[in-house]
PDB file of C-alpha atoms in Angstrom:
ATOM      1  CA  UNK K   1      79.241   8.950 110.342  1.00  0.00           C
ATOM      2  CA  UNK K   2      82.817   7.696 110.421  1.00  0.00           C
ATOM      3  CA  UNK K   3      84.315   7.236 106.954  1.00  0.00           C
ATOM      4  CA  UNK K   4      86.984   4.717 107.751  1.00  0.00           C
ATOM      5  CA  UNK K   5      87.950   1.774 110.427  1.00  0.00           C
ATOM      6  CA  UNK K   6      91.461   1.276 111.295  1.00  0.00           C
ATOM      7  CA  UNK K   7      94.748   2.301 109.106  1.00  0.00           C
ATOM      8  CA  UNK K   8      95.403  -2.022 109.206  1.00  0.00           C
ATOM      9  CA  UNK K   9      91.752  -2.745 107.870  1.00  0.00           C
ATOM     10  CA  UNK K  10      92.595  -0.526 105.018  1.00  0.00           C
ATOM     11  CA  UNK K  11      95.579  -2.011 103.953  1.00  0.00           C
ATOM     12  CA  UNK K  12      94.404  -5.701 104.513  1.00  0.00           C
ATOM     13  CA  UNK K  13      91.661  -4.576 102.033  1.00  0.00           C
ATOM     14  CA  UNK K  14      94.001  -2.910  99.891  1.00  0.00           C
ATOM     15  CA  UNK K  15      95.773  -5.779  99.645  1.00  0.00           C
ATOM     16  CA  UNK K  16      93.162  -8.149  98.551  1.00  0.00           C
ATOM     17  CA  UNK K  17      91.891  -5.402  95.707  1.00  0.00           C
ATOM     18  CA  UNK K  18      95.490  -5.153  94.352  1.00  0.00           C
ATOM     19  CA  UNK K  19      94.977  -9.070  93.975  1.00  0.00           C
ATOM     20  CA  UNK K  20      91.963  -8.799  92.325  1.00  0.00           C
ATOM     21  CA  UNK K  21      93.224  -6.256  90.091  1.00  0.00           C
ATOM     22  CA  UNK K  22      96.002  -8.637  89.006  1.00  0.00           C
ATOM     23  CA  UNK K  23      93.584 -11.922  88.712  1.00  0.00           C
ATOM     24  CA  UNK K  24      91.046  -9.722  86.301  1.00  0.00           C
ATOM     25  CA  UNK K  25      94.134  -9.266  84.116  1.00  0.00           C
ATOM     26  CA  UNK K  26      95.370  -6.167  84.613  1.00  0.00           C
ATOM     27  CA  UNK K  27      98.623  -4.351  85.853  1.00  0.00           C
ATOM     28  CA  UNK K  28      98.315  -3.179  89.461  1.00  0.00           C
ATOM     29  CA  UNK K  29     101.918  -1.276  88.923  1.00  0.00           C
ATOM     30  CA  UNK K  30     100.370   0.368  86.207  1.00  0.00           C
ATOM     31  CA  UNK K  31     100.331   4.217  86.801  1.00  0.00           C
ATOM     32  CA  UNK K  32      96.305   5.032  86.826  1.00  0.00           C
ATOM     33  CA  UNK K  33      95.674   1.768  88.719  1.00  0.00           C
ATOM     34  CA  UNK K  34      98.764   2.150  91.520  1.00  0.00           C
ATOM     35  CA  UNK K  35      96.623   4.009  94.229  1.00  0.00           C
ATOM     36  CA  UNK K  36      93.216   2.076  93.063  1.00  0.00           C
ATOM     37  CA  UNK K  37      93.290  -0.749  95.858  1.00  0.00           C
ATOM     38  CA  UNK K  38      93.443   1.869  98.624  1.00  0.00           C
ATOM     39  CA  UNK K  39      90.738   4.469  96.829  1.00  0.00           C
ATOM     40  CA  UNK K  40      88.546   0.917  97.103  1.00  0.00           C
ATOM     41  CA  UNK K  41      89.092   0.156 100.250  1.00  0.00           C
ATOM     42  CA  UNK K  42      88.542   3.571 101.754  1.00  0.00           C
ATOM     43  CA  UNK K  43      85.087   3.439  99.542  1.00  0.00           C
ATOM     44  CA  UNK K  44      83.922   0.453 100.430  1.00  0.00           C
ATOM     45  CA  UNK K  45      84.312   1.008 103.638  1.00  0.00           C
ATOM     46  CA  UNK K  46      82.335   4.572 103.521  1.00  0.00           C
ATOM     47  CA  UNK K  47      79.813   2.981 101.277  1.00  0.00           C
ATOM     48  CA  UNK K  48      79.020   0.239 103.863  1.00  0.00           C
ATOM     49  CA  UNK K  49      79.719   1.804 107.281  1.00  0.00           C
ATOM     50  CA  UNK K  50      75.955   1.252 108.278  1.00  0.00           C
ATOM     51  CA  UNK K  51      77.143  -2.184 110.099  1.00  0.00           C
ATOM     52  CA  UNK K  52      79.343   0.885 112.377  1.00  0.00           C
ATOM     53  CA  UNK K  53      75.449   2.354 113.465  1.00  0.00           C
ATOM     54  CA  UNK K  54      72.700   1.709 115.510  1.00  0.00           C
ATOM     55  CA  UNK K  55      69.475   3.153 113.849  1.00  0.00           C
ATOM     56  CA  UNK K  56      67.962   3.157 117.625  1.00  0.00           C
ATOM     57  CA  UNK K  57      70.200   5.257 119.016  1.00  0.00           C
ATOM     58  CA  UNK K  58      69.802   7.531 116.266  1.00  0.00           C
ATOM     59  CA  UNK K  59      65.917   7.530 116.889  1.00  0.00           C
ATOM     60  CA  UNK K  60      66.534   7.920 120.461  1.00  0.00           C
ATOM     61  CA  UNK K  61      68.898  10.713 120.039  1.00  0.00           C
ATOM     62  CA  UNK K  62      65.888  13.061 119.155  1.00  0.00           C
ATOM     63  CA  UNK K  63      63.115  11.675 120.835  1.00  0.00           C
ATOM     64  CA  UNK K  64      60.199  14.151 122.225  1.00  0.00           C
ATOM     65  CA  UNK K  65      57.069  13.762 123.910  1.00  0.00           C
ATOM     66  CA  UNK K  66      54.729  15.146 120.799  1.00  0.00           C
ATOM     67  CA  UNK K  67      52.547  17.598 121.371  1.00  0.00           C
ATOM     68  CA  UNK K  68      48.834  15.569 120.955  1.00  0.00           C
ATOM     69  CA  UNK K  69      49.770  15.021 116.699  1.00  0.00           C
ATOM     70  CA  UNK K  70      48.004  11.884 115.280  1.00  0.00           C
ATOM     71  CA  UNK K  71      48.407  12.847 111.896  1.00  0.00           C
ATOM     72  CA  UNK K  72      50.924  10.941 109.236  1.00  0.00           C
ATOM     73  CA  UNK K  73      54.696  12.611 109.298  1.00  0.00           C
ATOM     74  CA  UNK K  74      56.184  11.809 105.999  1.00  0.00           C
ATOM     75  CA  UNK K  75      59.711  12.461 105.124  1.00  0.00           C
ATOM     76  CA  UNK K  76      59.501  11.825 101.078  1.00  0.00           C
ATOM     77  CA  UNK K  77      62.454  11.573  98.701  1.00  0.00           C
ATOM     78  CA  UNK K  78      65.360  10.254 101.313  1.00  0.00           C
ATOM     79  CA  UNK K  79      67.782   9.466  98.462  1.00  0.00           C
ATOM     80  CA  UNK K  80      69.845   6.359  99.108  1.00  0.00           C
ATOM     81  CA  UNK K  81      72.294   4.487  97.498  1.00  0.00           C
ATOM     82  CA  UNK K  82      72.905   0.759  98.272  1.00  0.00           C
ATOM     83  CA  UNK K  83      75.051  -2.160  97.245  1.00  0.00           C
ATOM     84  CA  UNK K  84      73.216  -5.058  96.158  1.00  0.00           C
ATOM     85  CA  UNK K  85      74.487  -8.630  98.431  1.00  0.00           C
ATOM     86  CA  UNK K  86      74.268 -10.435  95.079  1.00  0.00           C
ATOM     87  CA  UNK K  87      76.651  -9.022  93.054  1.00  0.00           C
ATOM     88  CA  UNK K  88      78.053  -5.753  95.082  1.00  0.00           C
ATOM     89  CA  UNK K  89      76.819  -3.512  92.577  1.00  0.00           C
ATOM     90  CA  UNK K  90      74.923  -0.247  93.426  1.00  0.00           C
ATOM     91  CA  UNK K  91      71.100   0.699  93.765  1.00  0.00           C
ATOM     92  CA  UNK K  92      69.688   4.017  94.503  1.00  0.00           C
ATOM     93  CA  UNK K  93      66.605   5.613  94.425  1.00  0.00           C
ATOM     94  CA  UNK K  94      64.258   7.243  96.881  1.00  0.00           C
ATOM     95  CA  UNK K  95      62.713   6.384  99.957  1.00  0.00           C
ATOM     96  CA  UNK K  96      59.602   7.774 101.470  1.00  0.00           C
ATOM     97  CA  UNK K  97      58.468   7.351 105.114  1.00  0.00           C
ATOM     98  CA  UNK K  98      55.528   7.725 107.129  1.00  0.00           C
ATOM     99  CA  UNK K  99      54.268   7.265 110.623  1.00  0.00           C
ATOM    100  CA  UNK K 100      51.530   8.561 112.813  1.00  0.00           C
ATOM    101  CA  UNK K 101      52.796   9.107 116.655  1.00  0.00           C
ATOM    102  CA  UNK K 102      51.404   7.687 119.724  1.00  0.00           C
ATOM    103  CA  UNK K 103      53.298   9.429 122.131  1.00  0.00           C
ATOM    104  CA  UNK K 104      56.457  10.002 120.558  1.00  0.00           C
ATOM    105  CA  UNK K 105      58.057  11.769 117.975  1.00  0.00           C
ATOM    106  CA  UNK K 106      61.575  12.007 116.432  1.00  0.00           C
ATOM    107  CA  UNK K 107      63.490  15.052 114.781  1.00  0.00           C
ATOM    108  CA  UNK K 108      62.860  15.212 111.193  1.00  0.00           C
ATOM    109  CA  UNK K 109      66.780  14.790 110.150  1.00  0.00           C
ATOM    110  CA  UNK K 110      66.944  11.059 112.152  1.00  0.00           C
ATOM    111  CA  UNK K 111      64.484   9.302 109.253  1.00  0.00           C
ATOM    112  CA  UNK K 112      67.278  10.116 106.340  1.00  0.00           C
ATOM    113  CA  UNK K 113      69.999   8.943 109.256  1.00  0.00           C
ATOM    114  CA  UNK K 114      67.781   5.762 109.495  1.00  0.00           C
ATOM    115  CA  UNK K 115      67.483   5.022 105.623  1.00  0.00           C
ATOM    116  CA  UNK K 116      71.308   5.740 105.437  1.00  0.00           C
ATOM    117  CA  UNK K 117      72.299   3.134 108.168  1.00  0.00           C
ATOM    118  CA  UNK K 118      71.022   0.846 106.319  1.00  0.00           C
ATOM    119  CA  UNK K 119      71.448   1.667 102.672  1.00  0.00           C
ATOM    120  CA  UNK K 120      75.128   1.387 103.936  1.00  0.00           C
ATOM    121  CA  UNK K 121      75.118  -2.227 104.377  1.00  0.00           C
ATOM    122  CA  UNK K 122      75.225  -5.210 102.137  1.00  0.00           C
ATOM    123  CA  UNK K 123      71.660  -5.080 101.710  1.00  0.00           C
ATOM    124  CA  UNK K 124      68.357  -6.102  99.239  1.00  0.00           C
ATOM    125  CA  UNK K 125      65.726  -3.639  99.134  1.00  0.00           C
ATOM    126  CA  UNK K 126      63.091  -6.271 100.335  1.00  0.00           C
ATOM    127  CA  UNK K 127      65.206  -6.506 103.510  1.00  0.00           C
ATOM    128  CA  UNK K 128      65.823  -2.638 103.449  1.00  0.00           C
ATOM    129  CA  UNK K 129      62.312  -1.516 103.449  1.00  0.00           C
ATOM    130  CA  UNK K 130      61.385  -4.033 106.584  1.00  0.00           C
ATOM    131  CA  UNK K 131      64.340  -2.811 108.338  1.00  0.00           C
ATOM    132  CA  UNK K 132      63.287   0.907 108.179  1.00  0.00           C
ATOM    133  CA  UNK K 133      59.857   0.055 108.658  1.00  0.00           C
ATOM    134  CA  UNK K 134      60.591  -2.201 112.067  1.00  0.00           C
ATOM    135  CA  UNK K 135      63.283  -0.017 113.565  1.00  0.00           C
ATOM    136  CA  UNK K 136      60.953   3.107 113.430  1.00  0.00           C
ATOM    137  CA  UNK K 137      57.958   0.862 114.568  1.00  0.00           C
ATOM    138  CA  UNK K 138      60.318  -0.645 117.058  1.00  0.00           C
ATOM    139  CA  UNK K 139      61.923   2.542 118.474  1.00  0.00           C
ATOM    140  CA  UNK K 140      58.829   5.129 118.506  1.00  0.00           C
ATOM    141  CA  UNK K 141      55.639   2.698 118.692  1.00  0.00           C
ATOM    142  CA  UNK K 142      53.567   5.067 116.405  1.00  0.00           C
ATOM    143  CA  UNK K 143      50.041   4.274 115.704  1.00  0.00           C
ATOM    144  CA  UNK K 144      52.162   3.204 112.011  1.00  0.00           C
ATOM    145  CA  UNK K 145      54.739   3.262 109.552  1.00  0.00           C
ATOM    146  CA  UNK K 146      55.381   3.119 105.822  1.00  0.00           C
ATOM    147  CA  UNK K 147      58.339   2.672 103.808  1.00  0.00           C
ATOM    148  CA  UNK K 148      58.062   2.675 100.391  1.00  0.00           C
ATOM    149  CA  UNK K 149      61.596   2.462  98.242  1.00  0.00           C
ATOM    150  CA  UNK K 150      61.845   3.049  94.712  1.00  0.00           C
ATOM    151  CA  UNK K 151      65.066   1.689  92.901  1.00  0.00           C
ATOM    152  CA  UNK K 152      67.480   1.350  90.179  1.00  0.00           C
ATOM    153  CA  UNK K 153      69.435  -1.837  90.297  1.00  0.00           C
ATOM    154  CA  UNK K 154      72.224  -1.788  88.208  1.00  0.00           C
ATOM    155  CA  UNK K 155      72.961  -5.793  88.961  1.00  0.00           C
ATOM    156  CA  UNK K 156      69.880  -4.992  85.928  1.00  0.00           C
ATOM    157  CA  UNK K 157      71.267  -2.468  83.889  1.00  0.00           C
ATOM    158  CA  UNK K 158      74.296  -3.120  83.792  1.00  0.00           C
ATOM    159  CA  UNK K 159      74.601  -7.151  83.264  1.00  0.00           C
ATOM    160  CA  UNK K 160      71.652  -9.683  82.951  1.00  0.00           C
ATOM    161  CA  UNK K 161      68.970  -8.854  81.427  1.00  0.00           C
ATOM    162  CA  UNK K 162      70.211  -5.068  81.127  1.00  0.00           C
ATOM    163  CA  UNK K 163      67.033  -3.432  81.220  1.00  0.00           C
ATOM    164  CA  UNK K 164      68.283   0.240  81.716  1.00  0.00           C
ATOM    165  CA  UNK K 165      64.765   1.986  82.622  1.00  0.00           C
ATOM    166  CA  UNK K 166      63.552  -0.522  85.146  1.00  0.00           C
ATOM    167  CA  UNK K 167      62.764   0.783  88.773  1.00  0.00           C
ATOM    168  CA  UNK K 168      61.999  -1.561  91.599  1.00  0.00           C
ATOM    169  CA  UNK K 169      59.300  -0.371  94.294  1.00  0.00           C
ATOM    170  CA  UNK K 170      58.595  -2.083  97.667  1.00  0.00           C
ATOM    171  CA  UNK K 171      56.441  -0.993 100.580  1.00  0.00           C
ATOM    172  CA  UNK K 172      56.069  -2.259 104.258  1.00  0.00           C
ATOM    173  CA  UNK K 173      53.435  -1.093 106.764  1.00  0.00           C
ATOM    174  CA  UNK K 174      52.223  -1.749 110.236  1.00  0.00           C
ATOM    175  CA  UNK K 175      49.440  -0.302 112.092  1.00  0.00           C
ATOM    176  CA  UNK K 176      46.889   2.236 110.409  1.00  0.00           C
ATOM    177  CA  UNK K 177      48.625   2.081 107.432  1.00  0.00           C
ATOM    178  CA  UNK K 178      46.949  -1.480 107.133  1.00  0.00           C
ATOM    179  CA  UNK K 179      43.866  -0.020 106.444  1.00  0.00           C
ATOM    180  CA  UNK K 180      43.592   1.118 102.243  1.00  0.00           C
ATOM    181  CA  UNK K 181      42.268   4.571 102.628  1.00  0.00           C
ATOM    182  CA  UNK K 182      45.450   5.641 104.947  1.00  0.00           C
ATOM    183  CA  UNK K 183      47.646   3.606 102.785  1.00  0.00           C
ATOM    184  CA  UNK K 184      46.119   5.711 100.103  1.00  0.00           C
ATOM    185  CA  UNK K 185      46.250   8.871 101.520  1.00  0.00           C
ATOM    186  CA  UNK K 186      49.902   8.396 101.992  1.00  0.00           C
ATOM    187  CA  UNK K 187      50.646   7.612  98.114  1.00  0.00           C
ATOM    188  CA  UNK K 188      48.831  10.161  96.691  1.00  0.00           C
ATOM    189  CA  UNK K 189      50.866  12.479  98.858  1.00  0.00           C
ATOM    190  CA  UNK K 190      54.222  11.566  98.392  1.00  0.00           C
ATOM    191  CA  UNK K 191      53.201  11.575  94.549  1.00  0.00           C
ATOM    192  CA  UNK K 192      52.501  15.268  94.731  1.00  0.00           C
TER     193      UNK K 192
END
């Protein structure tokens, strides 16, 4: 993954931090805040360079004829971390992933790569876990897929209600997975 677009993006966004800066009251000259616009803008820019990806390439990349599997693949504890559209505040957490192959398979590594395109986007976790789900369903047309995401917001902890311990978990399936004994047999396991 590329960490930053051009040199004149940067300093466009540089720019309109140092202005923010100044509106929230404080002294963009000042000494600990002089370089802070461009540390922002290169940040924001690494934090949200899954727009720069195509999560079906990335699939593609490592695609292989399996070898007769129908069994669930599950890649458990992908960490992530997001910004929330609402407020531009982080959440992070874990994602888990399953899917039974048809015909295809994908190399292990790509499902993280997946989860990270689009944890590095504006992004809620409802649309997060449907966008996993349908790009792997999409991309591999397995027999299923799960996504399951478990979150910390801190657009919660940190302002609003400020409940510090709350986690948010969401789950998408297609296929198999519709029926409750597989979607079972997939939480107990990434419980373990």
């Amino acid at each position: 993954m590329k960490k930053y677009k051009s040199p004149e993006v940067t300093q466009a966004l540089s720019e309109h931090y140092r202005e923010i800066i100044r509106l929230l009251g404080e002294n963009p000259d000042r000494e600990g805040l002089k370089k802070s616009p461009e540390r922002v803008a290169k940040a924001m820019q690494f934090m949200l360079q899954g727009y720069d990806e195509d999560p079906v390439d990335v699939l593609r990349s490592a695609m292989f004829l399996e070898e007769d599997y129908k069994q669930m693949v599950i890649v458990k504890d992908i960490d992530f971390f997001s910004l929330c559209e609402h407020h531009m505040l982080p959440f992070f957490g874990k994602v888990h992933v399953a899917y039974i192959p048809r015909k295809y398979i994908t190399g292990l590594s790509k499902i993280p790569r997946v989860v990270d395109i689009f944890a590095r986007r504006l992004q809620i976790q409802e649309r997060m876990t449907l966008q996993i789900k349908e790009s792997i369903q999409q991309t591999l047309n397995p027999l299923g897929v799960m996504v399951v995401i478990e979150a910390q917001h801190m657009c919660m902890q940190m302002r609003g209600v400020e409940k510090q311990n709350s986690f948010t978990t969401t789950s998408d399936f297609t296929g198999y997975f519709q029926q409750a004994k597989t979607r079972e047999e997939f939480m107990n396991l990434i419980k373990k």
